[in-house]
Short mmCIF file of C-alpha atoms (C1' of nucleotides) in Angstrom, two decimals:
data_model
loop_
_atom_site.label_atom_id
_atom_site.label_comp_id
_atom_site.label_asym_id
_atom_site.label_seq_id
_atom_site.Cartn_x
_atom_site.Cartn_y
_atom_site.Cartn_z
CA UNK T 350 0.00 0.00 0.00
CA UNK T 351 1.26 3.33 -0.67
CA UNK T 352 -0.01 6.50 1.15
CA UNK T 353 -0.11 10.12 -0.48
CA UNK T 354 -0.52 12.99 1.63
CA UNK T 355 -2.61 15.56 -0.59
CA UNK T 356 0.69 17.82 -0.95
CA UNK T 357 2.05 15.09 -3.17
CA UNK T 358 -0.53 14.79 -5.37
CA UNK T 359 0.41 15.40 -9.12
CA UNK T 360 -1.73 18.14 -10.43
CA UNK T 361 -3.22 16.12 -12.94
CA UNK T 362 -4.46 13.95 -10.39
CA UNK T 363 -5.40 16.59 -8.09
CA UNK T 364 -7.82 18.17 -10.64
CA UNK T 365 -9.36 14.77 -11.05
CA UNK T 366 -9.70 14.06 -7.97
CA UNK T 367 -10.88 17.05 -6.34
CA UNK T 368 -14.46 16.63 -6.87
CA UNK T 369 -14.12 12.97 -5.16
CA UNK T 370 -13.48 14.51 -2.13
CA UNK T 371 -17.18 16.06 -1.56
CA UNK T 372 -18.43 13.87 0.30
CA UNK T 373 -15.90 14.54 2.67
CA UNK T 374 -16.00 18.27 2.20
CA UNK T 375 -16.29 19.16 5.90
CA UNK T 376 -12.65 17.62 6.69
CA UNK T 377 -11.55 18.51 3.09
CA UNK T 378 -8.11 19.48 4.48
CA UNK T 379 -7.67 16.09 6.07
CA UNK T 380 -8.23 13.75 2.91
CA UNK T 381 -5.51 11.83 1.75
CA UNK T 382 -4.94 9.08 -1.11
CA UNK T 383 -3.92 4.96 -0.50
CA UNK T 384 -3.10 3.04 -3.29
CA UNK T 385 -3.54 -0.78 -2.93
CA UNK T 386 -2.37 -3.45 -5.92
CA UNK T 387 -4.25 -6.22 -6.80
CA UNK T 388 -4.43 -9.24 -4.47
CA UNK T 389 -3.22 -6.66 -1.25
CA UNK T 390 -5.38 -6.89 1.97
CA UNK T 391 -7.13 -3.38 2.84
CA UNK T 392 -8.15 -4.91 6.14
CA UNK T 393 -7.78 -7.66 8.18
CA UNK T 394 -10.50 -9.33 9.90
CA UNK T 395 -10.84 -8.18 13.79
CA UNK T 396 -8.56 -5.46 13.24
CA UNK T 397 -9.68 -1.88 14.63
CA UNK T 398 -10.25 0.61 12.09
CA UNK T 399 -8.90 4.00 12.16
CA UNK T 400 -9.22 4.90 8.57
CA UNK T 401 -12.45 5.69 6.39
CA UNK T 402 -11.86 5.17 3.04
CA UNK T 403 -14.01 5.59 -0.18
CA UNK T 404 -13.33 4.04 -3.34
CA UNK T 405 -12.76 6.16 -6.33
CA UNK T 406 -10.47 3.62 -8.42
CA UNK T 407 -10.89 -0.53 -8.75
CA UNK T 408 -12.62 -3.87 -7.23
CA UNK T 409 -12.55 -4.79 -3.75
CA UNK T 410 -14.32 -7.88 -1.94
CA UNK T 411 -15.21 -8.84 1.53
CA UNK T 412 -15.17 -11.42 3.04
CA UNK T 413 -15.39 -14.04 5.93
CA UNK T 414 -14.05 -17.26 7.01
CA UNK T 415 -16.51 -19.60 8.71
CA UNK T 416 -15.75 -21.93 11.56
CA UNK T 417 -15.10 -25.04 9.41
CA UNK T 418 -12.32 -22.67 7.40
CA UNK T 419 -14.08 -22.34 3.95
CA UNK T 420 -14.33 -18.72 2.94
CA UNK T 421 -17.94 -16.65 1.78
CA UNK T 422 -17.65 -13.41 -0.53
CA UNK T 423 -19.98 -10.79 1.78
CA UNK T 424 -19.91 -8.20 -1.09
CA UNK T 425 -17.98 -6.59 -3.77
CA UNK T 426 -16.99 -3.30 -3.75
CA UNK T 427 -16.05 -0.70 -6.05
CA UNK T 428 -16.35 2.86 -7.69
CA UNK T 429 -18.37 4.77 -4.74
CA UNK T 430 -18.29 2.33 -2.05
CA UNK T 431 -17.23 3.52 1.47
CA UNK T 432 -15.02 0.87 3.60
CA UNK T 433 -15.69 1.45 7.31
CA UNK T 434 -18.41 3.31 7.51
CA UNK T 435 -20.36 0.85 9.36
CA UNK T 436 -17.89 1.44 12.01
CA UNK T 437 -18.21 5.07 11.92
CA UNK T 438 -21.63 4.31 12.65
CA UNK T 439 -20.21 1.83 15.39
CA UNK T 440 -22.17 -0.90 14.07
CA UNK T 441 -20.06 -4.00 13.26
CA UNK T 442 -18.77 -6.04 16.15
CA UNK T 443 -16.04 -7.13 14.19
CA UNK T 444 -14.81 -5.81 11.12
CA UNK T 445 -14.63 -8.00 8.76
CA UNK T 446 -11.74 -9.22 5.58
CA UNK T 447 -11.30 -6.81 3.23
CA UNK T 448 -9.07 -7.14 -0.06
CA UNK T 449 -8.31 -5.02 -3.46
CA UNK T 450 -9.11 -7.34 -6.48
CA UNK T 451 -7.52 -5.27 -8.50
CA UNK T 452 -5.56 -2.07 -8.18
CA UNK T 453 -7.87 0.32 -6.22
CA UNK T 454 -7.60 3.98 -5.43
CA UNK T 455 -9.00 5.50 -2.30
CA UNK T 456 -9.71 9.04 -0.26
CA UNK T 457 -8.88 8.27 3.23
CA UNK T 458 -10.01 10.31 6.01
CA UNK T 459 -8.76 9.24 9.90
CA UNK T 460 -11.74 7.54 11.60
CA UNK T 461 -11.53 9.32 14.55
CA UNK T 462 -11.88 12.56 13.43
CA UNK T 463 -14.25 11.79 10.78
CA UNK T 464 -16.50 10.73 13.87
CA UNK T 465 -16.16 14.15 14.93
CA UNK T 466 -16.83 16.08 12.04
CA UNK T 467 -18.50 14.38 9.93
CA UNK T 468 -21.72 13.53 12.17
CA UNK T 469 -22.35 17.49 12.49
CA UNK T 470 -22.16 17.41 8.49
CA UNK T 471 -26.02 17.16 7.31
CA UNK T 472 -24.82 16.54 3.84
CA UNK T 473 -22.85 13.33 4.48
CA UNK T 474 -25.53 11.92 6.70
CA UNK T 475 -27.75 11.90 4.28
CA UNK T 476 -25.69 11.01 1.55
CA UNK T 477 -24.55 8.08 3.96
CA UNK T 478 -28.14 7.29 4.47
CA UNK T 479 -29.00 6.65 0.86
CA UNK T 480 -25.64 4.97 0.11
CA UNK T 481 -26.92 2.16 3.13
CA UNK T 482 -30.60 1.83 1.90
CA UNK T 483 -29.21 1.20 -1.98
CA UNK T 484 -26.98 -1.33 -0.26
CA UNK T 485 -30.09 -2.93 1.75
CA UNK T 486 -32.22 -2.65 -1.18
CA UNK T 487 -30.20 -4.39 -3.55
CA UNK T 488 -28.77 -7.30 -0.92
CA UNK T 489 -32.20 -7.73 0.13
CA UNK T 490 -33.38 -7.85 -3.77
CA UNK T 491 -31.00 -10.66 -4.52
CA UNK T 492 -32.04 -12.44 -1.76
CA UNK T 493 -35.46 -12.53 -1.91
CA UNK T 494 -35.28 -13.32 -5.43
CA UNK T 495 -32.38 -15.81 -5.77
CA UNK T 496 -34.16 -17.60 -3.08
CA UNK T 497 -37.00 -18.02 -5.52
CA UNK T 498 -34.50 -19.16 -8.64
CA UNK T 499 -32.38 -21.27 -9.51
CA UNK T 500 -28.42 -20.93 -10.09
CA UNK T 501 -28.88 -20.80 -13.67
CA UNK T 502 -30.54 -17.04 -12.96
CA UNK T 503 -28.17 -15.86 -9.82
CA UNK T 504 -25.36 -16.90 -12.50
CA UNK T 505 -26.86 -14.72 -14.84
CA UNK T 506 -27.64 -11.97 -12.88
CA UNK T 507 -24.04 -12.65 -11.20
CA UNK T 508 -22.50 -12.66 -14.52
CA UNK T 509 -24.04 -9.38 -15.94
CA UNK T 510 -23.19 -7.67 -12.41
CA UNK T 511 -20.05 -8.15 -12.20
CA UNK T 512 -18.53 -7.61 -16.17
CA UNK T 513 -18.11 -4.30 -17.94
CA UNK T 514 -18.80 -4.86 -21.87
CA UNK T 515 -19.25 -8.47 -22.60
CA UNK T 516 -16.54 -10.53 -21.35
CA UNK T 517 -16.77 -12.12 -17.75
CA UNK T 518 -13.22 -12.64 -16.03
CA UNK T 519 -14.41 -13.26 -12.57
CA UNK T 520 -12.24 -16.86 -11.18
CA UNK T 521 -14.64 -19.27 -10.75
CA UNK T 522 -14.08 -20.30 -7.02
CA UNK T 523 -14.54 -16.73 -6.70
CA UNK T 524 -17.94 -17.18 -8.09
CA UNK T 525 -18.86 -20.34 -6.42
CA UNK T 526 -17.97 -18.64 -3.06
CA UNK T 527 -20.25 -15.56 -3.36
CA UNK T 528 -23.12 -17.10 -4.75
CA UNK T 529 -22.61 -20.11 -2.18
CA UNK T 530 -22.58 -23.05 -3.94
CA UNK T 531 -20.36 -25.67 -4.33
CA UNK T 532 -17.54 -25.59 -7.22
CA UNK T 533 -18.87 -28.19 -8.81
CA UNK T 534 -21.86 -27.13 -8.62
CA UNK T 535 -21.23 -24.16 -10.34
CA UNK T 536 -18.72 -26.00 -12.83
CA UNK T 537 -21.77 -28.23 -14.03
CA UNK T 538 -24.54 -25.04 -14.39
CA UNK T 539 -21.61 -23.37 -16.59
CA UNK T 540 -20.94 -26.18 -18.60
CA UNK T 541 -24.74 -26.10 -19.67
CA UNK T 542 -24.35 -22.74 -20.88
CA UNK T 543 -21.57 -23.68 -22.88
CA UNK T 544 -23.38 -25.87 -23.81
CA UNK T 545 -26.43 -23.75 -25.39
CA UNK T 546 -24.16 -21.05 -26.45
CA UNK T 547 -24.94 -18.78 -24.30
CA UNK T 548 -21.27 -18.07 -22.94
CA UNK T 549 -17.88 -19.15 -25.07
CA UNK T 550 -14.29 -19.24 -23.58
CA UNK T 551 -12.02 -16.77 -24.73
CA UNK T 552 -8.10 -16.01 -24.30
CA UNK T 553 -8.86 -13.10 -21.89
CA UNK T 554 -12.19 -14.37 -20.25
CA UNK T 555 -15.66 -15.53 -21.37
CA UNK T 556 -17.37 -13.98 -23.87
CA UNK T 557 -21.27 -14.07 -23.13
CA UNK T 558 -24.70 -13.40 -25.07
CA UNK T 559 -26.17 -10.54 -23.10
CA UNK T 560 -29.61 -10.93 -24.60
CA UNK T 561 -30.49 -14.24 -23.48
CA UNK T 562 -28.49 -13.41 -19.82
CA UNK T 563 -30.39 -10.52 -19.38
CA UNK T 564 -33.46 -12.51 -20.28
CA UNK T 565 -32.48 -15.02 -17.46
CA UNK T 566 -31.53 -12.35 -14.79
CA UNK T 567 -34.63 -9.96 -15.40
CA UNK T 568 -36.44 -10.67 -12.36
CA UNK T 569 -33.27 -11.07 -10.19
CA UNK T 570 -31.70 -7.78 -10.73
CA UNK T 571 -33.28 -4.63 -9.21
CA UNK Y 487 -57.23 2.06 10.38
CA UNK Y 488 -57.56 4.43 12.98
CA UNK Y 489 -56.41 7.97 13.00
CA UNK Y 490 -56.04 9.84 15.96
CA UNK Y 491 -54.69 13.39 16.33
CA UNK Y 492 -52.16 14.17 18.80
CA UNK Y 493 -54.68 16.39 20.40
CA UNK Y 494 -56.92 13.45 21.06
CA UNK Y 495 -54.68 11.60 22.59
CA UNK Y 496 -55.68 9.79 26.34
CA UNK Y 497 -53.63 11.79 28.45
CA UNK Y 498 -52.18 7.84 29.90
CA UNK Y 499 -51.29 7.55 26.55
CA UNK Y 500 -49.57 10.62 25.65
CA UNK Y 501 -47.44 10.34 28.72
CA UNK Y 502 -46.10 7.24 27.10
CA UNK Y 503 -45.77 8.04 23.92
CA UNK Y 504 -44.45 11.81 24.53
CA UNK Y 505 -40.66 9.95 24.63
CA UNK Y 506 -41.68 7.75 21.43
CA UNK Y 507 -41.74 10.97 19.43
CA UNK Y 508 -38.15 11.88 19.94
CA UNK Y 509 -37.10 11.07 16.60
CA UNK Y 510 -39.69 12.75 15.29
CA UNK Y 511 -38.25 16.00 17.04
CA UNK Y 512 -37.77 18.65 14.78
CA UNK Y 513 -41.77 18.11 13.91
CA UNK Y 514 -43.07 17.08 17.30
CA UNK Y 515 -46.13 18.74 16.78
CA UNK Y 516 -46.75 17.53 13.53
CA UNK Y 517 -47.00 13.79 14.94
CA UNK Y 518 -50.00 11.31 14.98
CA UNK Y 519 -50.80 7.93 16.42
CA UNK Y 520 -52.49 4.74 13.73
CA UNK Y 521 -54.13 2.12 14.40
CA UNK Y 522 -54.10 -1.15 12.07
CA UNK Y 523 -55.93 -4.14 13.11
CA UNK Y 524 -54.39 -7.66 12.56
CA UNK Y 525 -53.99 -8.82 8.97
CA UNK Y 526 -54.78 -5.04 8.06
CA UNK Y 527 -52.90 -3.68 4.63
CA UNK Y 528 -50.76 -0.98 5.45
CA UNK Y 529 -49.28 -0.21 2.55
CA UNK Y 530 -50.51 -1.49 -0.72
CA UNK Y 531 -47.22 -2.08 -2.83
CA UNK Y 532 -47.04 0.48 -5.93
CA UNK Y 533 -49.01 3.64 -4.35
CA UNK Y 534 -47.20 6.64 -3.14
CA UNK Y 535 -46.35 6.97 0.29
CA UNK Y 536 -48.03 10.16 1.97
CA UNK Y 537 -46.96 9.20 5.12
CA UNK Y 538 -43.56 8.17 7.27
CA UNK Y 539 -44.49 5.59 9.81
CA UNK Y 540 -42.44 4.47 13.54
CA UNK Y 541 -43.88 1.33 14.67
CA UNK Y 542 -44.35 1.86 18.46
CA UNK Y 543 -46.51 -1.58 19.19
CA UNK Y 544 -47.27 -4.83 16.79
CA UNK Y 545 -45.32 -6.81 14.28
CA UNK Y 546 -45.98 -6.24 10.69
CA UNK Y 547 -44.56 -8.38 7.54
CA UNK Y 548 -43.21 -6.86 4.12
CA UNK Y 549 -44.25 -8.85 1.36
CA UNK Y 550 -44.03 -8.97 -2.81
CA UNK Y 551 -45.88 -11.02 -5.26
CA UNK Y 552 -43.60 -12.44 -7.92
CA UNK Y 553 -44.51 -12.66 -11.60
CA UNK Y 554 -45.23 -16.25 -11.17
CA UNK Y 555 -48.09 -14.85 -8.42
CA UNK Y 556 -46.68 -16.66 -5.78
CA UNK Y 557 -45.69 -14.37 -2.40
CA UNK Y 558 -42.25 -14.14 -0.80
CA UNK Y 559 -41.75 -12.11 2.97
CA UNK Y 560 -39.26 -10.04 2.24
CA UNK Y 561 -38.92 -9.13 5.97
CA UNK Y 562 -40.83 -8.79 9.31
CA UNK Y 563 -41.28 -5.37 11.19
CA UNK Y 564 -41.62 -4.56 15.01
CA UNK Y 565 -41.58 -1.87 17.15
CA UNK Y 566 -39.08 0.78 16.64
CA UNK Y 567 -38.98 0.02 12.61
CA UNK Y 568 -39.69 2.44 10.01
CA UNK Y 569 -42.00 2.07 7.51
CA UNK Y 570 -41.35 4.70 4.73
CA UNK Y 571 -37.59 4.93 5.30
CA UNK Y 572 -36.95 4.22 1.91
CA UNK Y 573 -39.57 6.42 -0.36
CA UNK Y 574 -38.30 9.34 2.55
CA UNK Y 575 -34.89 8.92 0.79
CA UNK Y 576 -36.28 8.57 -2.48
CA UNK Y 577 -34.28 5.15 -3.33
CA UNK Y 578 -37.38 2.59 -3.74
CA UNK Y 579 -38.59 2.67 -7.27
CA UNK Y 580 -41.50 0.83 -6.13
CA UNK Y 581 -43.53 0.40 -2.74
CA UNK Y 582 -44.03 -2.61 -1.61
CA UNK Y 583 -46.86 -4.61 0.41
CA UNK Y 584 -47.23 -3.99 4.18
CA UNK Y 585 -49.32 -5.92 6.11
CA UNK Y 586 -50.18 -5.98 10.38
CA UNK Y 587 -49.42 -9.48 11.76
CA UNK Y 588 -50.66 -8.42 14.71
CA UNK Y 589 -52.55 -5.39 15.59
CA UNK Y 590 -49.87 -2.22 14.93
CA UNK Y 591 -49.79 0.96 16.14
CA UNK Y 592 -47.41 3.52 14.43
CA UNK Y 593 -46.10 7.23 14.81
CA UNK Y 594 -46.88 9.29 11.96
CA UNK Y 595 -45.80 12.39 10.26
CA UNK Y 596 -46.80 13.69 6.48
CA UNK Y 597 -44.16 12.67 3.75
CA UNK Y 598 -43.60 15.56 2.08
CA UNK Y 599 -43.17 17.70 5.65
CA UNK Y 600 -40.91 14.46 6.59
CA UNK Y 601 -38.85 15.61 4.09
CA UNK Y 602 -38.61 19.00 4.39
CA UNK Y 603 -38.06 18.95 7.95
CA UNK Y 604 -36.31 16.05 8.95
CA UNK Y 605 -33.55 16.19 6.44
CA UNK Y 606 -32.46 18.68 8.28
CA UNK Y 607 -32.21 16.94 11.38
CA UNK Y 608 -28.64 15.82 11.63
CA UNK Y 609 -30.18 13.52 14.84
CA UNK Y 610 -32.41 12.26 12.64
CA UNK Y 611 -30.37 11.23 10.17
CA UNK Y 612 -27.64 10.09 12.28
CA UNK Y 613 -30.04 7.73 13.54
CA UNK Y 614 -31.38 6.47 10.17
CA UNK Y 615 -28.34 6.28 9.13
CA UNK Y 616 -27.54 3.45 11.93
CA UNK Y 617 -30.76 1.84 11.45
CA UNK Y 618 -30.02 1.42 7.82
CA UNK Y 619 -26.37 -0.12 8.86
CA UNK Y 620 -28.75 -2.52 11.47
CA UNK Y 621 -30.72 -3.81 8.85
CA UNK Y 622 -28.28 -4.20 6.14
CA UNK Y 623 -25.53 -6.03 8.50
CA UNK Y 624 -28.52 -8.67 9.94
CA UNK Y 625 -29.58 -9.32 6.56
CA UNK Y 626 -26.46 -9.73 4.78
CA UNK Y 627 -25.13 -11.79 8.14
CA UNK Y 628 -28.42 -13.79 7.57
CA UNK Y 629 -28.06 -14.65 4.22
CA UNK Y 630 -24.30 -15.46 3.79
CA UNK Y 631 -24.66 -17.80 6.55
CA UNK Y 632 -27.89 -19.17 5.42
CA UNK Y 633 -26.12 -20.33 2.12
CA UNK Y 634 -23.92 -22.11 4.14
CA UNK Y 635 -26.44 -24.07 6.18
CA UNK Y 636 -29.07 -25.98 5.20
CA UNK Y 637 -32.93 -25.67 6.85
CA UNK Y 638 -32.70 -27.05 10.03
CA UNK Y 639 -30.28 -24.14 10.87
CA UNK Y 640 -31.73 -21.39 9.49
CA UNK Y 641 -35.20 -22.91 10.58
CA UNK Y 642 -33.95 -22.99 13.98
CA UNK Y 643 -33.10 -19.21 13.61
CA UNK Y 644 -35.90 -18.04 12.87
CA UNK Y 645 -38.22 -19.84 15.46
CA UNK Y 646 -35.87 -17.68 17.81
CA UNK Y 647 -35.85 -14.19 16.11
CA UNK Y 648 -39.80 -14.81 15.66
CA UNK Y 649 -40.76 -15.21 19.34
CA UNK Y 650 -40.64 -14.66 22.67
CA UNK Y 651 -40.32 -16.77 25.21
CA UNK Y 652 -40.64 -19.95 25.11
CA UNK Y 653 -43.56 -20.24 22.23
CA UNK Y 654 -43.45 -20.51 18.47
CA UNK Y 655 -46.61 -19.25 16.80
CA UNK Y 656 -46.14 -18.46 13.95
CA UNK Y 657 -47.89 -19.76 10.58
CA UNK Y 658 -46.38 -22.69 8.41
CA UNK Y 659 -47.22 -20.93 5.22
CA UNK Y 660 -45.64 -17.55 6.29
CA UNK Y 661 -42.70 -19.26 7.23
CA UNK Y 662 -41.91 -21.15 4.52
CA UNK Y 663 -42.30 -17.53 2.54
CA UNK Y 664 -39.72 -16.31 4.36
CA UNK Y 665 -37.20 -18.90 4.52
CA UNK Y 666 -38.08 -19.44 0.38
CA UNK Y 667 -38.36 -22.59 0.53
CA UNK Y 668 -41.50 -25.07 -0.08
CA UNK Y 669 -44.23 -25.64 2.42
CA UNK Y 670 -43.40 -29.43 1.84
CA UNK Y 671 -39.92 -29.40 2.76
CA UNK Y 672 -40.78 -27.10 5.84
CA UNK Y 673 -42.98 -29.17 7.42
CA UNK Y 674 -40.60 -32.39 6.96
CA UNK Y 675 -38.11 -30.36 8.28
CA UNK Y 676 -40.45 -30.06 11.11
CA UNK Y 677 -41.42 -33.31 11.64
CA UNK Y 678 -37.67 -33.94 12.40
CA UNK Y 679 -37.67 -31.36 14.87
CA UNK Y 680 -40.92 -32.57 16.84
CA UNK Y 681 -39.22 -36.48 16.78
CA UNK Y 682 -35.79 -35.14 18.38
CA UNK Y 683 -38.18 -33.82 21.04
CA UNK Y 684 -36.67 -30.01 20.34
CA UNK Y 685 -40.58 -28.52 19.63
CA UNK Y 686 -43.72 -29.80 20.96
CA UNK Y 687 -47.57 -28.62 19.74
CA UNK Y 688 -49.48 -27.27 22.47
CA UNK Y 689 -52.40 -25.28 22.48
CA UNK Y 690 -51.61 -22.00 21.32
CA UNK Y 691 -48.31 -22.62 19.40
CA UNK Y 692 -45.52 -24.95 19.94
CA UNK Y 693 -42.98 -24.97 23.28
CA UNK Y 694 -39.09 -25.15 21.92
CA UNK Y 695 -36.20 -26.26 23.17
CA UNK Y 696 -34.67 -23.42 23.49
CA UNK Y 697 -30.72 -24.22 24.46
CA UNK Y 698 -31.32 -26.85 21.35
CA UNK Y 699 -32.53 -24.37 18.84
CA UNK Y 700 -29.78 -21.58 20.04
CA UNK Y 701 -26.78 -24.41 19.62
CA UNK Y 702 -27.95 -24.93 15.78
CA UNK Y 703 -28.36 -21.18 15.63
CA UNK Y 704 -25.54 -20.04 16.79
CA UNK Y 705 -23.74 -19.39 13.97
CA UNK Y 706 -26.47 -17.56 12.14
CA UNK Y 707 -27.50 -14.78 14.30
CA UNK Y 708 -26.01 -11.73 13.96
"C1'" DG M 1141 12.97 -25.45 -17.16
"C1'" DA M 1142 11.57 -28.13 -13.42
"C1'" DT M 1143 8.48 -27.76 -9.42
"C1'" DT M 1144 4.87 -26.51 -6.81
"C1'" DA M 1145 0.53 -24.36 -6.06
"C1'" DT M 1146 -3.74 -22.81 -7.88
"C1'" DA M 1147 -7.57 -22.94 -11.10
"C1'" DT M 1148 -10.22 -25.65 -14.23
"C1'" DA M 1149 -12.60 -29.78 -15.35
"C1'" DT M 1150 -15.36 -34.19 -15.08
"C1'" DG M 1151 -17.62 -38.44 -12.94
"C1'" DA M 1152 -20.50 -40.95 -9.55
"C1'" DG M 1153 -23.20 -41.46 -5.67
"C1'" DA M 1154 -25.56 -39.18 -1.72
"C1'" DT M 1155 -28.85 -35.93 0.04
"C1'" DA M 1156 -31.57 -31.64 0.31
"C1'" DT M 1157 -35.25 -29.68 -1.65
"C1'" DC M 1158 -39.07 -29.30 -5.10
"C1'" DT M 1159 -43.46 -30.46 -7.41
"C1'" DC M 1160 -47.69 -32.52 -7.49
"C1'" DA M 1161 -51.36 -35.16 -5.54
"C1'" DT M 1162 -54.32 -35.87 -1.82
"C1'" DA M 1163 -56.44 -36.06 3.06
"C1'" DT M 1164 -57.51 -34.09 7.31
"C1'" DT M 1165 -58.23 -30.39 10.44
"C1'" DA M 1166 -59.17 -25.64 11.85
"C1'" DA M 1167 -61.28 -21.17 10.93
"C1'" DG M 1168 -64.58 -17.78 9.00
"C1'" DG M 1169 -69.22 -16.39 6.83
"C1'" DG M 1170 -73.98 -16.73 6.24
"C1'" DC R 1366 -74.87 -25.54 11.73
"C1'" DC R 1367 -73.47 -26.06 7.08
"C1'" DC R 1368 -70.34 -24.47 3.64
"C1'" DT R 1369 -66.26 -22.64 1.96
"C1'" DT R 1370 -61.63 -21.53 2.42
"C1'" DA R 1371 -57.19 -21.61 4.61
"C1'" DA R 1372 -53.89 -24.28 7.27
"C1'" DT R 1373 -51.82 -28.61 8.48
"C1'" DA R 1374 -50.16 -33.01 7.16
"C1'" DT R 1375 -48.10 -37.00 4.52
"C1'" DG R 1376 -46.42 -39.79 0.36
"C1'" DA R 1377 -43.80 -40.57 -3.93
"C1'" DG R 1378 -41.01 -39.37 -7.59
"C1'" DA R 1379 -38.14 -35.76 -9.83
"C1'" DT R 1380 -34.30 -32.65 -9.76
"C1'" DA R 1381 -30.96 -29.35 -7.82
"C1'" DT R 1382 -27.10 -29.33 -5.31
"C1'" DC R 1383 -23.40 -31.43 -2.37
"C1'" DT R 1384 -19.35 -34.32 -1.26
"C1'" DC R 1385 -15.50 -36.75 -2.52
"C1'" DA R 1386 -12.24 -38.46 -5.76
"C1'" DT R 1387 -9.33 -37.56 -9.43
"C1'" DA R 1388 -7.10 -35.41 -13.78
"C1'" DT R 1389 -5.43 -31.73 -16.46
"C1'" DA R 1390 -4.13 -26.99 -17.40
"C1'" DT R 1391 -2.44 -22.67 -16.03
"C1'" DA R 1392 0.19 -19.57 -13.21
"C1'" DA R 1393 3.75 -18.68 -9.70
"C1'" DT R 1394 8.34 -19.82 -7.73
"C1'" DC R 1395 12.91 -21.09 -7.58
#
DNA sequence: GATTATATATGAGATATCTCATATTAAGGG
DNA sequence: CCCTTAATATGAGATATCTCATATATAATC
């Protein structure tokens, strides 16, 4: 990880990333910049946290390990997504795993102090607010839907969610462990969309008919 | 539905609702009491909400009705939940269906005033704002762990978060809506329960084991 | 380039869960 | 009290999904 104090930044980047920092415009002065590379741990389960961060560049996931070892994929996270603010809101017990899947970018504020100023800062609050009922929404969307369907639709839905353009490059114990199924499991339901041609390997990925996925996901997806 | 002004109010009653109002501060006088009989509708999914709700006393469930026309629970309400949280932050595209379980009675305020007022209320929406966390933590805790286990776990959950004491009462059907899973497979799931002597019928519901139900539990409730 | 670890892939048998069919009991309406 | 509807209950066969075993391909390491 690599930490830039907001005297460093380039210009270039400081143009860009100026309007980022809004949401933390009460503590503007305070913001700083982390850079994580792919595969890097952002936080470690249990650990307390003393930074809030916000995502402006990458992928991140979080995660948990169960009591029999195997591992579950909570959530991804990317563009827009704040990491710790459910401890700024002293909420979680235990903070959880959190890891970059690829590079990511993000405006750090110290925890403390955030606690302190931003909780007088109307603007944030309710900003906050609506970034945790899109989260609820959604999680509880998937849910309640992809308790109703079958893999074949999660995968779709799954698929869709997590590719830009039309080539899915997610790993596929990746997969298996977010939607919670087993790998083989999920190896078979693939297979069968090989199978009708509805996804086809590639060198960088899979390549995937949107039509007929969106067609598959369109009651899963809110 | 009864509707009863905050003038009208017993005076018994207003003494102990006067501290139920405090998050409904910066429009205290603005606030009115409800009154929804068991099985009532309280919101009929699709209309425009006119009104934020507090649920003081009662449990209601929220409910949609899939394309197929069969009913999922999306999640159960009790006192000190919100119903309206969402359209007040304009993030729900769509209302959904609210229904009393048991007779409900809720602090009200008008929408549009809500809105006006309230978002101004950094109290306020510090407290929403840890609500929403609540709910979105339980719900993602609940479902990445429910993957993991199969019925008899989560089953065993949910007879706990459901009631209290020592008595289970709720409805088969509604269950099995919330759980998403068929009423078939519920009640064999119960039958196993009732022959390891862990729930008994009686009269008005069914006694549980309760140190049983918590040990298969335990690793499901947030 | 050889070696190890990780990801992908497939098969076979076990089990959780679903669908459909049907019977009995409890609850609500005239 | 009869009638209708909703809730409870059970059986049998189908299918989705899991576990375990094993093989190959790809990526990481020395």
């Amino acid at each position: 990880m690599k930490r830039i104090r907001k005297e460093e930044w380039r210009q270039d980047v400081k143009e860009t990333l100026e309007p980022s920092t809004l949401m933390f415009r009460a503590m503007a002065d305070k913001v700083y910049l982390e850079e994580y590379t792919k595969g890097e741990a952002i936080i470690v389960s249990g650990e307390t946290l003393t930074t809030l961060r916000y995502i402006i560049e990458g992928k991140a996931k979080i995660s948990i390990v169960h009591e029999d070892g195997r591992e579950s994929i909570v959530d991804f996270l990317g563009k827009g997504d704040y990491i710790g603010d459910l401890t700024f809101l002293e909420m979680e017990k235990r903070t959880k795993d959190v890891a970059a899947i690829t590079d990511c970018r993000c405006l750090c504020v110290p925890m403390n102090e955030a606690i302190v100023f931003l909780r007088e800062d109307n603007d944030f609050l309710l900003s906050l607010s609506k970034y945790l009922a899109d989260k609820h929404l959604r999680r509880t969307w998937f849910y309640v839907k992809g308790l109703r369907y079958e893999l074949k639709n999660r995968l779709a839905a799954y698929i869709l969610m997590t590719s830009d353009g039309s080539i899915y490059y997610q790993k596929h114990t990746m997969t298996a462990e977010f939607l919670g199924i087993s790998y083989r499991h999920l190896l078979h339901t693939f297979k069968i969309f090989k199978e009708n041609g509805w996804i086809r390997k590639e060198k960088n990925g899979y390549w995937f008919d949107k039509e007929v996925l969106e067609e598959l996901a369109k009651d899963i997806i809110y």
